[in-house]
CSV table of C-alpha atoms and ligand atoms in Angstrom, one decimal:
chain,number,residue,atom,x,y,z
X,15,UNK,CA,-4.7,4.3,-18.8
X,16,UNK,CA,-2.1,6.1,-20.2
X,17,UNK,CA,1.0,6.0,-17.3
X,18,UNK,CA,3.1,9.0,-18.4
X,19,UNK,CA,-0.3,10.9,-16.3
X,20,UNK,CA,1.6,9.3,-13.6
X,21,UNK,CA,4.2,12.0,-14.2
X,22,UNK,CA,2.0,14.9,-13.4
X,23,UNK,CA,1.8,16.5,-9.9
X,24,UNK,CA,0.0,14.2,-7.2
X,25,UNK,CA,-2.0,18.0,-6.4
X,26,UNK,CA,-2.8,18.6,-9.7
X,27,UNK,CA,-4.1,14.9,-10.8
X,28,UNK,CA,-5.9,15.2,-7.5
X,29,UNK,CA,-7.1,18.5,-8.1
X,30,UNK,CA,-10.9,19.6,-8.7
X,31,UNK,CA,-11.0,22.2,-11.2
X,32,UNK,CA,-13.1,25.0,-11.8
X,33,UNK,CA,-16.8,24.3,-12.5
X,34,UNK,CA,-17.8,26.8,-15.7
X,35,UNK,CA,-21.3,27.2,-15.9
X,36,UNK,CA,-23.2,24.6,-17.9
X,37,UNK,CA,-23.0,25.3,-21.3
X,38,UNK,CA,-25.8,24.9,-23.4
X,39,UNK,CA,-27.0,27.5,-26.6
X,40,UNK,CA,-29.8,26.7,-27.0
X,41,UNK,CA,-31.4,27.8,-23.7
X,42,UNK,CA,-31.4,32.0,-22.4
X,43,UNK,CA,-28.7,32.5,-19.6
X,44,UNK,CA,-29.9,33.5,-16.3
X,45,UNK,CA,-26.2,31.7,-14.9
X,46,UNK,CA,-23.5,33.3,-15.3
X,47,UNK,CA,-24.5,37.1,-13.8
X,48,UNK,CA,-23.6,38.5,-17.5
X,49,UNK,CA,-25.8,41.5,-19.0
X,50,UNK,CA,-28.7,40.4,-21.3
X,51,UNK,CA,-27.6,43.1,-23.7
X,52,UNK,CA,-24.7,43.2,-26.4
X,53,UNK,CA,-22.5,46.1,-25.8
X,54,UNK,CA,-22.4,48.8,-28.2
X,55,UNK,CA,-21.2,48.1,-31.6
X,56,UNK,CA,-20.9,44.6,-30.9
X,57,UNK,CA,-20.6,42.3,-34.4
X,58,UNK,CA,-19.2,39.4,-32.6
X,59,UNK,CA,-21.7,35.9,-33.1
X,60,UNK,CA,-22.2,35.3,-30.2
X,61,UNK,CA,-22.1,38.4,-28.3
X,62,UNK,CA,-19.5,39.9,-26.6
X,63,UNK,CA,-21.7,39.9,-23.0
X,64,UNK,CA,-21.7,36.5,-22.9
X,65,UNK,CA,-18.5,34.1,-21.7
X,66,UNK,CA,-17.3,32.0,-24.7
X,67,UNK,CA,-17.9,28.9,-24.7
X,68,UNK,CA,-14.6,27.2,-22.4
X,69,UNK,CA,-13.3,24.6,-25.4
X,70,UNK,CA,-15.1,25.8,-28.4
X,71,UNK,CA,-16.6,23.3,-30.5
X,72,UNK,CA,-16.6,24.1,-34.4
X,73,UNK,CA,-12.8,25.2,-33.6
X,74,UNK,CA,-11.6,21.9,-32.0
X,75,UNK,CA,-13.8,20.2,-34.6
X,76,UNK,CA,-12.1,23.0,-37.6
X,77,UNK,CA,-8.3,21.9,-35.7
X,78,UNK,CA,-9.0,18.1,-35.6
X,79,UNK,CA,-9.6,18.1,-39.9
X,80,UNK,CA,-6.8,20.1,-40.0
X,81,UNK,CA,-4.6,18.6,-37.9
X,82,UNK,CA,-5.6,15.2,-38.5
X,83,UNK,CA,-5.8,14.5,-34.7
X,84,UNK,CA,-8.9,13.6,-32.9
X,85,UNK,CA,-11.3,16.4,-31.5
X,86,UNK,CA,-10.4,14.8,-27.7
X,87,UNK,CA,-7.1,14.8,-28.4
X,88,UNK,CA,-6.8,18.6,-28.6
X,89,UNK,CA,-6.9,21.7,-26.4
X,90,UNK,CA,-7.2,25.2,-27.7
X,91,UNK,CA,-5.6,27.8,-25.8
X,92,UNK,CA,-4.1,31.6,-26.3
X,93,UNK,CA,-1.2,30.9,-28.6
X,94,UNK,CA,1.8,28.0,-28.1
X,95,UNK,CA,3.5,30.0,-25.4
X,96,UNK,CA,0.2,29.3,-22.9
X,97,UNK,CA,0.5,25.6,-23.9
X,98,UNK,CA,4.3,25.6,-23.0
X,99,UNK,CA,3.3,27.1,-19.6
X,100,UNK,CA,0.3,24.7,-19.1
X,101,UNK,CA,2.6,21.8,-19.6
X,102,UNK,CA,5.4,23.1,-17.3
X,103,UNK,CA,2.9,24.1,-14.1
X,104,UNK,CA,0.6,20.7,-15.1
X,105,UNK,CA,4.4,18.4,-14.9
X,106,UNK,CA,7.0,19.9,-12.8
X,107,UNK,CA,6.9,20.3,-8.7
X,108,UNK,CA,8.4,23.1,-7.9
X,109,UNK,CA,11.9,23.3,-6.5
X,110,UNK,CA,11.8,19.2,-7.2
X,111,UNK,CA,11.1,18.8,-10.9
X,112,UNK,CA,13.3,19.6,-14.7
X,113,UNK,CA,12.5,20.0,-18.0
X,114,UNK,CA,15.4,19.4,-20.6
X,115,UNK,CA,16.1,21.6,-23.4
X,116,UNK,CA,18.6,21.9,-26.5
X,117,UNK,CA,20.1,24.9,-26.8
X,118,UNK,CA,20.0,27.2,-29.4
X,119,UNK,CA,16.4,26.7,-28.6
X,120,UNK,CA,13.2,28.7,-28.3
X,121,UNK,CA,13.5,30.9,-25.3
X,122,UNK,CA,10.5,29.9,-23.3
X,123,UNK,CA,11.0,26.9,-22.1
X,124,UNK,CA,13.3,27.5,-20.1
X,125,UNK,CA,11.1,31.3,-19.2
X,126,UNK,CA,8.2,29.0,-18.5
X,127,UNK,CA,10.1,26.5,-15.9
X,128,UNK,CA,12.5,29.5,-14.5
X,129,UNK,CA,8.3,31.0,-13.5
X,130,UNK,CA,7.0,27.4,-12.5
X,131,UNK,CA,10.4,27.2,-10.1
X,132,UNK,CA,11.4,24.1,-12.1
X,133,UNK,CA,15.4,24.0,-12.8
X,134,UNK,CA,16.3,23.7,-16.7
X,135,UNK,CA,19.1,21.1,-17.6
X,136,UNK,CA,20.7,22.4,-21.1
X,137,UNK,CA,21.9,19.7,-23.2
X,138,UNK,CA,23.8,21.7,-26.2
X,139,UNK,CA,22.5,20.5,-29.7
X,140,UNK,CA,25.7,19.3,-31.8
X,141,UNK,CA,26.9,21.7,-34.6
X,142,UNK,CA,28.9,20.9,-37.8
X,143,UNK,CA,27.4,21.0,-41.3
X,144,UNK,CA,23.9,21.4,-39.6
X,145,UNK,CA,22.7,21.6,-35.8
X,146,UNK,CA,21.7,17.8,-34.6
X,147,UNK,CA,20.5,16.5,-31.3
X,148,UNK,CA,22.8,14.8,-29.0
X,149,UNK,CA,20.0,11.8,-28.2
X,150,UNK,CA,22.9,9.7,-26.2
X,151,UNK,CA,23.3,13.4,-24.2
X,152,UNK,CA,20.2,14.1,-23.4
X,153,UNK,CA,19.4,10.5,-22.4
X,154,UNK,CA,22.3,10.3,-20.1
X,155,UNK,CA,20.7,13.6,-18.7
X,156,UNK,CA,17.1,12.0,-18.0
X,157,UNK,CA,16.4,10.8,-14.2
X,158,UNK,CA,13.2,10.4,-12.0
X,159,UNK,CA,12.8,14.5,-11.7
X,160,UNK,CA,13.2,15.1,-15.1
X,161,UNK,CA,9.8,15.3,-16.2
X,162,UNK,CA,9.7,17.0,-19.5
X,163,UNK,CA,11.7,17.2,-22.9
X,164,UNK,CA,11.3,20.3,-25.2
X,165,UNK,CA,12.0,20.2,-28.8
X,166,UNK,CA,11.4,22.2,-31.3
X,167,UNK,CA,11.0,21.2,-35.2
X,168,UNK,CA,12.1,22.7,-37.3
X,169,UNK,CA,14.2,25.2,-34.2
X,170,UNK,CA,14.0,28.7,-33.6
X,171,UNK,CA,16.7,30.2,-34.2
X,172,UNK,CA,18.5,28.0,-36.1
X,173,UNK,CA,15.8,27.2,-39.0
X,174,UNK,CA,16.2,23.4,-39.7
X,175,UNK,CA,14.1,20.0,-38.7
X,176,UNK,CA,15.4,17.9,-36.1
X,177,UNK,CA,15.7,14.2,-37.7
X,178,UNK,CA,12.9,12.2,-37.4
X,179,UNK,CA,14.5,9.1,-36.5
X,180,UNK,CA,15.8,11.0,-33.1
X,181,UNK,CA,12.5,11.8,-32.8
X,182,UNK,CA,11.3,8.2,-32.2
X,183,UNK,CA,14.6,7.3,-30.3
X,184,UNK,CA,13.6,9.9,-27.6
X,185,UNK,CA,9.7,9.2,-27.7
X,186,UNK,CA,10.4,5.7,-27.1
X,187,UNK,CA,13.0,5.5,-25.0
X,188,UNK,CA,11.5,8.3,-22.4
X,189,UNK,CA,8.0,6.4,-22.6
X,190,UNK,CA,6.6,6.5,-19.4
X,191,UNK,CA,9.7,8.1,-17.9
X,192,UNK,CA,9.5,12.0,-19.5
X,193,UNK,CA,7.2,13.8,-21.5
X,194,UNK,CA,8.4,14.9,-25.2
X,195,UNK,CA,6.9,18.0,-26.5
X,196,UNK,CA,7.6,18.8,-29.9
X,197,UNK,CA,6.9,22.5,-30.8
X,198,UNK,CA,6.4,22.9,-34.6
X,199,UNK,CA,5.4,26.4,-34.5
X,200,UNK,CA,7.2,26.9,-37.7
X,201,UNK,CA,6.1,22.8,-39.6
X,202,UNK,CA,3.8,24.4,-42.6
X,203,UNK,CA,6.7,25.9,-44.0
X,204,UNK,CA,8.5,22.3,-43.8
X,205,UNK,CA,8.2,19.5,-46.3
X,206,UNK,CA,7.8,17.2,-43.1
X,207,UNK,CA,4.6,16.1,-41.7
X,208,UNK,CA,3.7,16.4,-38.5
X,209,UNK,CA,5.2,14.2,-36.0
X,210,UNK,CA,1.2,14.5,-34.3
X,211,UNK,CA,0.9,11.2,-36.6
X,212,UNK,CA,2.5,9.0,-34.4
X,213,UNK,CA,0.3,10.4,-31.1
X,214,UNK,CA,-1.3,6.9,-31.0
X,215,UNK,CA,2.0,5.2,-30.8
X,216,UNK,CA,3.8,7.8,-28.3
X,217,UNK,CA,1.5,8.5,-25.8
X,218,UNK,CA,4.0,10.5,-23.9
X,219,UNK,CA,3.9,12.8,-27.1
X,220,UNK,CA,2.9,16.5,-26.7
X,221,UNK,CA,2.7,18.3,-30.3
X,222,UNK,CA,2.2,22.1,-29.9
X,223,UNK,CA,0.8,23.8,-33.0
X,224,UNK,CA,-0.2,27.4,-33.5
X,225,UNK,CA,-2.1,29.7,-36.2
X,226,UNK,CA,0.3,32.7,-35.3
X,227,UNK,CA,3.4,31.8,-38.2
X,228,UNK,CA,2.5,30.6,-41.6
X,229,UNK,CA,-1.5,31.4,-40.6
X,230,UNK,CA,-0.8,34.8,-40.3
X,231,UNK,CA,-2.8,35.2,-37.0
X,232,UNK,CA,0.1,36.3,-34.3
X,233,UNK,CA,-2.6,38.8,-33.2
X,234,UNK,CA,-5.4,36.6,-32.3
X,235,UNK,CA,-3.4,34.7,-30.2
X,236,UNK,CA,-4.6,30.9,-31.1
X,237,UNK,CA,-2.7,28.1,-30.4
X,238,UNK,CA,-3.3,23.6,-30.1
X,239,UNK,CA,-1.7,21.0,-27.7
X,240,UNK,CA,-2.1,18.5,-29.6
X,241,UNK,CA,-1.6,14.9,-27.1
X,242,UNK,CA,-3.2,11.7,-25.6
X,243,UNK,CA,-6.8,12.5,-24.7
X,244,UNK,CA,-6.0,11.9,-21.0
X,245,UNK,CA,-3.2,14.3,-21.3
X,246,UNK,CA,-5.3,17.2,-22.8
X,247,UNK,CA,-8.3,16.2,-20.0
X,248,UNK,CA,-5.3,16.8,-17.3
X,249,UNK,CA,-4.2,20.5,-18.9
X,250,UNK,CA,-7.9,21.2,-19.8
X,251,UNK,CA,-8.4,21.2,-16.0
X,252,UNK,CA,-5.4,24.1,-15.1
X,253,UNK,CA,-6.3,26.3,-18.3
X,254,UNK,CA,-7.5,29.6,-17.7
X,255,UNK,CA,-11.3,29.8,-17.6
X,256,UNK,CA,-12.9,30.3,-21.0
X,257,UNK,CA,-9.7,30.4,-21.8
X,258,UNK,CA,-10.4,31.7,-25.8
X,259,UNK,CA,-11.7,34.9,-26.5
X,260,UNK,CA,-15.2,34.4,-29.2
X,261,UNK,CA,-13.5,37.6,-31.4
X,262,UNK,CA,-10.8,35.3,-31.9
X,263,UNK,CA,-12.9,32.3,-32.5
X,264,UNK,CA,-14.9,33.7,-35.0
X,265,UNK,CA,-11.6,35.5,-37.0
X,266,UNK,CA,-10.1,32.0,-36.7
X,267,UNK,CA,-13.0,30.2,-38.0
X,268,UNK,CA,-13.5,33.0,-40.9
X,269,UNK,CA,-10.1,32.8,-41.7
X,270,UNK,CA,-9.0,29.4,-41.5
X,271,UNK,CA,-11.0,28.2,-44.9
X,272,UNK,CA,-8.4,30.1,-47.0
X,273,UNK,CA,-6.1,27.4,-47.6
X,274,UNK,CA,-5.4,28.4,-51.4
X,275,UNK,CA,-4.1,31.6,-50.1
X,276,UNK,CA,-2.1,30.2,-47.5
X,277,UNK,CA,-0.1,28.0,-49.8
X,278,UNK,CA,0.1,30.5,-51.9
X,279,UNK,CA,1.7,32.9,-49.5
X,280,UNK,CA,3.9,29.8,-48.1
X,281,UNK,CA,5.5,29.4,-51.5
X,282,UNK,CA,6.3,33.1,-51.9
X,283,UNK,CA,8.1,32.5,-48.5
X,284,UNK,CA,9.8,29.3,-49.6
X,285,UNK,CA,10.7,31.3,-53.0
X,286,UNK,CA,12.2,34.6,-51.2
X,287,UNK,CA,14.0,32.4,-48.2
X,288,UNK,CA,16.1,30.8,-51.2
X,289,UNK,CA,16.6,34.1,-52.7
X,290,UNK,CA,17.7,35.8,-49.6
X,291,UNK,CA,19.7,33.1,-48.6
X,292,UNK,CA,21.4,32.7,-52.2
X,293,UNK,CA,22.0,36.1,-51.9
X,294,UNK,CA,23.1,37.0,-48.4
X,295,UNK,CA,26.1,34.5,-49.6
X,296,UNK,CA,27.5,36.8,-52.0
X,297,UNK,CA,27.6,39.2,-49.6
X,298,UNK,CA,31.2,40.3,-47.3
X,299,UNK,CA,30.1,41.0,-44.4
X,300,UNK,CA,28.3,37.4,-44.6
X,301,UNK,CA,30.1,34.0,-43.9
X,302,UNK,CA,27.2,31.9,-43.7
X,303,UNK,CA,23.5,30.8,-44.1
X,304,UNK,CA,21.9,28.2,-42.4
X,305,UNK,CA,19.8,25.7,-43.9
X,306,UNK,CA,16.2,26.7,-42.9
X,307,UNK,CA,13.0,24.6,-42.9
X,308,UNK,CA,11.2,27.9,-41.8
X,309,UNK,CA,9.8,31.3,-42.7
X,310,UNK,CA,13.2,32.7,-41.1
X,311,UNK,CA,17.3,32.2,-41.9
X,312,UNK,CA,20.0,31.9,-38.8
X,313,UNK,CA,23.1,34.0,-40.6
X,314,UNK,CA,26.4,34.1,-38.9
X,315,UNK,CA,28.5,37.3,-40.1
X,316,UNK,CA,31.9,38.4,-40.1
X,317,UNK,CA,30.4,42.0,-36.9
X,318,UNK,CA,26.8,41.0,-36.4
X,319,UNK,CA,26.8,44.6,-35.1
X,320,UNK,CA,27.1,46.2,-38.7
X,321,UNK,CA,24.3,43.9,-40.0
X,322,UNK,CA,22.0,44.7,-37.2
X,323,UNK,CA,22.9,48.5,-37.7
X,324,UNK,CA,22.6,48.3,-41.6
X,325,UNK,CA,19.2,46.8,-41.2
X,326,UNK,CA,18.4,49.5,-38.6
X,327,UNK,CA,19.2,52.1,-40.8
X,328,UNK,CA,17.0,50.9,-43.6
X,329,UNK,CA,14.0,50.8,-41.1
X,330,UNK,CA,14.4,47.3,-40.5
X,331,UNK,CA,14.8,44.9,-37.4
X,332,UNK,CA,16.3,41.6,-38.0
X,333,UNK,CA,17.2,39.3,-34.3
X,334,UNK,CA,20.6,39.6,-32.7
X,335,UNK,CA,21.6,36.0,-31.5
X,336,UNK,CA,24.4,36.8,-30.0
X,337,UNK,CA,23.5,35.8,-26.7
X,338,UNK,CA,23.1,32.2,-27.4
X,339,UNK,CA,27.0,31.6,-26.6
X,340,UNK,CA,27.0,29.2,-29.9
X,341,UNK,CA,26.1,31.2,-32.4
X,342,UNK,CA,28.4,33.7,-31.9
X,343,UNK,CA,27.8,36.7,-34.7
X,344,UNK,CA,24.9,35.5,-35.7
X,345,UNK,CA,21.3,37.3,-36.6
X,346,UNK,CA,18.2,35.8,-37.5
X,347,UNK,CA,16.0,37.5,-40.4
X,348,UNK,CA,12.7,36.6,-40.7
X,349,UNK,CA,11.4,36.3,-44.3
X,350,UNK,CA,9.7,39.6,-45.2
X,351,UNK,CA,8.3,40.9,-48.5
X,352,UNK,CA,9.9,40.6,-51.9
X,353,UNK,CA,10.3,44.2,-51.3
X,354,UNK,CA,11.5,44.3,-47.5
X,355,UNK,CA,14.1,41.7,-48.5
X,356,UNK,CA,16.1,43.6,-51.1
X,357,UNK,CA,15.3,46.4,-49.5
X,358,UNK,CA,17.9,44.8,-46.4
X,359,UNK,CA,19.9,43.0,-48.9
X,360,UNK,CA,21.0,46.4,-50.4
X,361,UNK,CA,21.3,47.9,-46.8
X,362,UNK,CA,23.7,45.4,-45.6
X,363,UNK,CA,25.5,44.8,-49.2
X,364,UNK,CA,26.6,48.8,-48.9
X,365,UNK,CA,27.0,48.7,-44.9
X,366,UNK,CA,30.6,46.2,-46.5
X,367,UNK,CA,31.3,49.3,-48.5
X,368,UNK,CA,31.2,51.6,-45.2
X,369,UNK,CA,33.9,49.1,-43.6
X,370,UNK,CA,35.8,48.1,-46.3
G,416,PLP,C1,6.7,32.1,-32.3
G,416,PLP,C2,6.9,30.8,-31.6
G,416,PLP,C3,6.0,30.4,-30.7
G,416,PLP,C4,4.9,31.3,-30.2
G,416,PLP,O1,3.7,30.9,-30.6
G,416,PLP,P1,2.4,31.6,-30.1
G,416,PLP,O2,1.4,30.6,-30.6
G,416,PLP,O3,2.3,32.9,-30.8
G,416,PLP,O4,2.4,31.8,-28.6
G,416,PLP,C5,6.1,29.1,-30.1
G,416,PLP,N1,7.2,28.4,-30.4
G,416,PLP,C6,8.2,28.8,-31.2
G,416,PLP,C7,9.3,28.0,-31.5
G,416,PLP,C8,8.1,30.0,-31.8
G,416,PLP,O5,9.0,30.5,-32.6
């Protein structure tokens, strides 16, 4: 028994989900009042009249080779953001319950607990040569209605991995008491493996994974939890009925054998982050350039307003961060091609000249 479950909501650990109908291919379906017909122009597999199968098999079975996870240790659901949601509704009573987070962070955790009607306690990362976590801070922070830790690795916006040794000093030490999700939306364009390798060890671990950054498949929406198997049998029980669409099963499973072409693509990434970066430096109106483990660069300049208005006016949009109070004039710029790049690197190189 694995006693961070213990953590959940007594209604939702007591709740009976949803019965889909049985699910079985290899007999007709007279079950599940769907027409016996394909619509028109239907090229789908398994055709579009019928409901797709809830979890579907040769993805979970595709995730758990790629992943290196068992296939019960993963649920499949519409992108990270619905994991982030199903964890929040599945953990935190609202008006009673907290999640942590470390701020400049991803954006929806705290969107996801603000919805659930769980309160968000923001424990600042630490900033100097690089942005760390303050472990002592955020366990000082941790009490019995603190149910949930979000972390993100390597962190939108500000592009680097968190250390890996905090990692296990907040996994152990909250074992039992708080969940730790680790988001690594952004890990394949890291040199670090996943932290989904210690799942055995950590079974207060949640590891979120999704195909829509380095897989190039924002608009299929296809995302993992990636946890203890009685973890994913709890959220498995609160996701949306058949929750993933088959057009996106079969464009995952079509795509997903490509893996030549997505390191290839990842290296031309790796290869035009170091450029820009490199650079961005030379560059006035810049003063500096994050270290980035990502597909993306945090840059702080001298009027993020220029930048963002340079870009604009070379038919580009690049982030304005400057509502996360410590980044001050900062933007983020996503990696873009070899072309797109110097394209805004010329843009904002003769935006100095305007101001100068
Ligand atoms: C982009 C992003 C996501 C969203 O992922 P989806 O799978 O598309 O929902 C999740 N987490 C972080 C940190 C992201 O930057």
């Amino acid at each position: 028994m694995n006693r961070n479950l213990a953590l959940a909501r007594p209604d939702i650990l007591k709740l009976q989900p949803y019965q889909h109908g049985a699910w079985d291919a290899s007999v007709e379906r007279m079950h599940t009042n769907e027409m016996p017909w394909p619509p028109h122009n239907d090229t789908s597999t398994w055709g579009l009249n019928h409901y797709p199968e809830p979890q579907p098999t040769q993805l979970i079975e595709r995730f758990s080779s790629l992943y290196g996870v068992m296939t019960r240790q993963i649920l499949v659901g519409r992108g990270s953001d619905e994991a982030i949601d199903l964890v929040v509704r599945a953990f935190c009573r609202a008006g009673t319950d907290k999640v942590i987070i470390c701020p400049p962070t991803y954006g929806m955790y705290k969107v996801a607990a603000k919805i659930q009607g769980a309160d968000v306690i923001e424990v600042p990362m630490i900033c100097g040569n690089a942005f760390a976590l303050d472990v002592s801070g955020i366990l000082a922070a941790i009490n019995d209605t603190v149910k949930i830790l979000f972390l993100c690795s390597p962190n939108n916006p500000t592009g680097d991995s968190l250390a890996e040794q905090d990692l296990h000093a907040l996994c152990s030490q909250l074992e039992g008491r708080a969940l730790v999700v680790i988001d690594e939306a952004y890990i394949e364009f890291s040199h670090r493996d996943s932290f989904a390798r210690f799942l055995s060890r950590y079974p207060n671990l949640i590891v979120l994974r999704t195909l829509s950054k380095a897989h190039a498949l924002a608009g299929a929406r296809c995302g993992t939890v990636l946890a203890d198997a009685q973890i994913i049998h709890l959220l498995s029980g609160i996701i949306a009925p058949y929750a993933v669409p088959s057009p996106t099963v079969d464009i995952v499973m079509q795509t997903l054998c490509a893996e030549r072409d997505l390191q290839e693509k990842i290296a031309t990434v790796l290869y035009e982050r170091a450029f820009l970066a490199e650079q961005l430096l030379k560059l006035p109106l810049i003063v500096r350039v994050w270290p980035s483990d990502s597909n993306f660069v945090l840059v702080e300049c001298r009027d993020a307003q220029t930048v963002l208005h340079a870009a604009h006016s070379a038919g580009l949009i690049i982030r304005d961060q400057r509502s996360h109070s410590m980044l001050g004039q900062s933007v983020r710029i996503s990696v873009g091609t070899p072309e797109q790049n110097r394209r805004l690197l010329a843009a904002i190189a003769a935006a100095k000249e305007v101001a100068a």
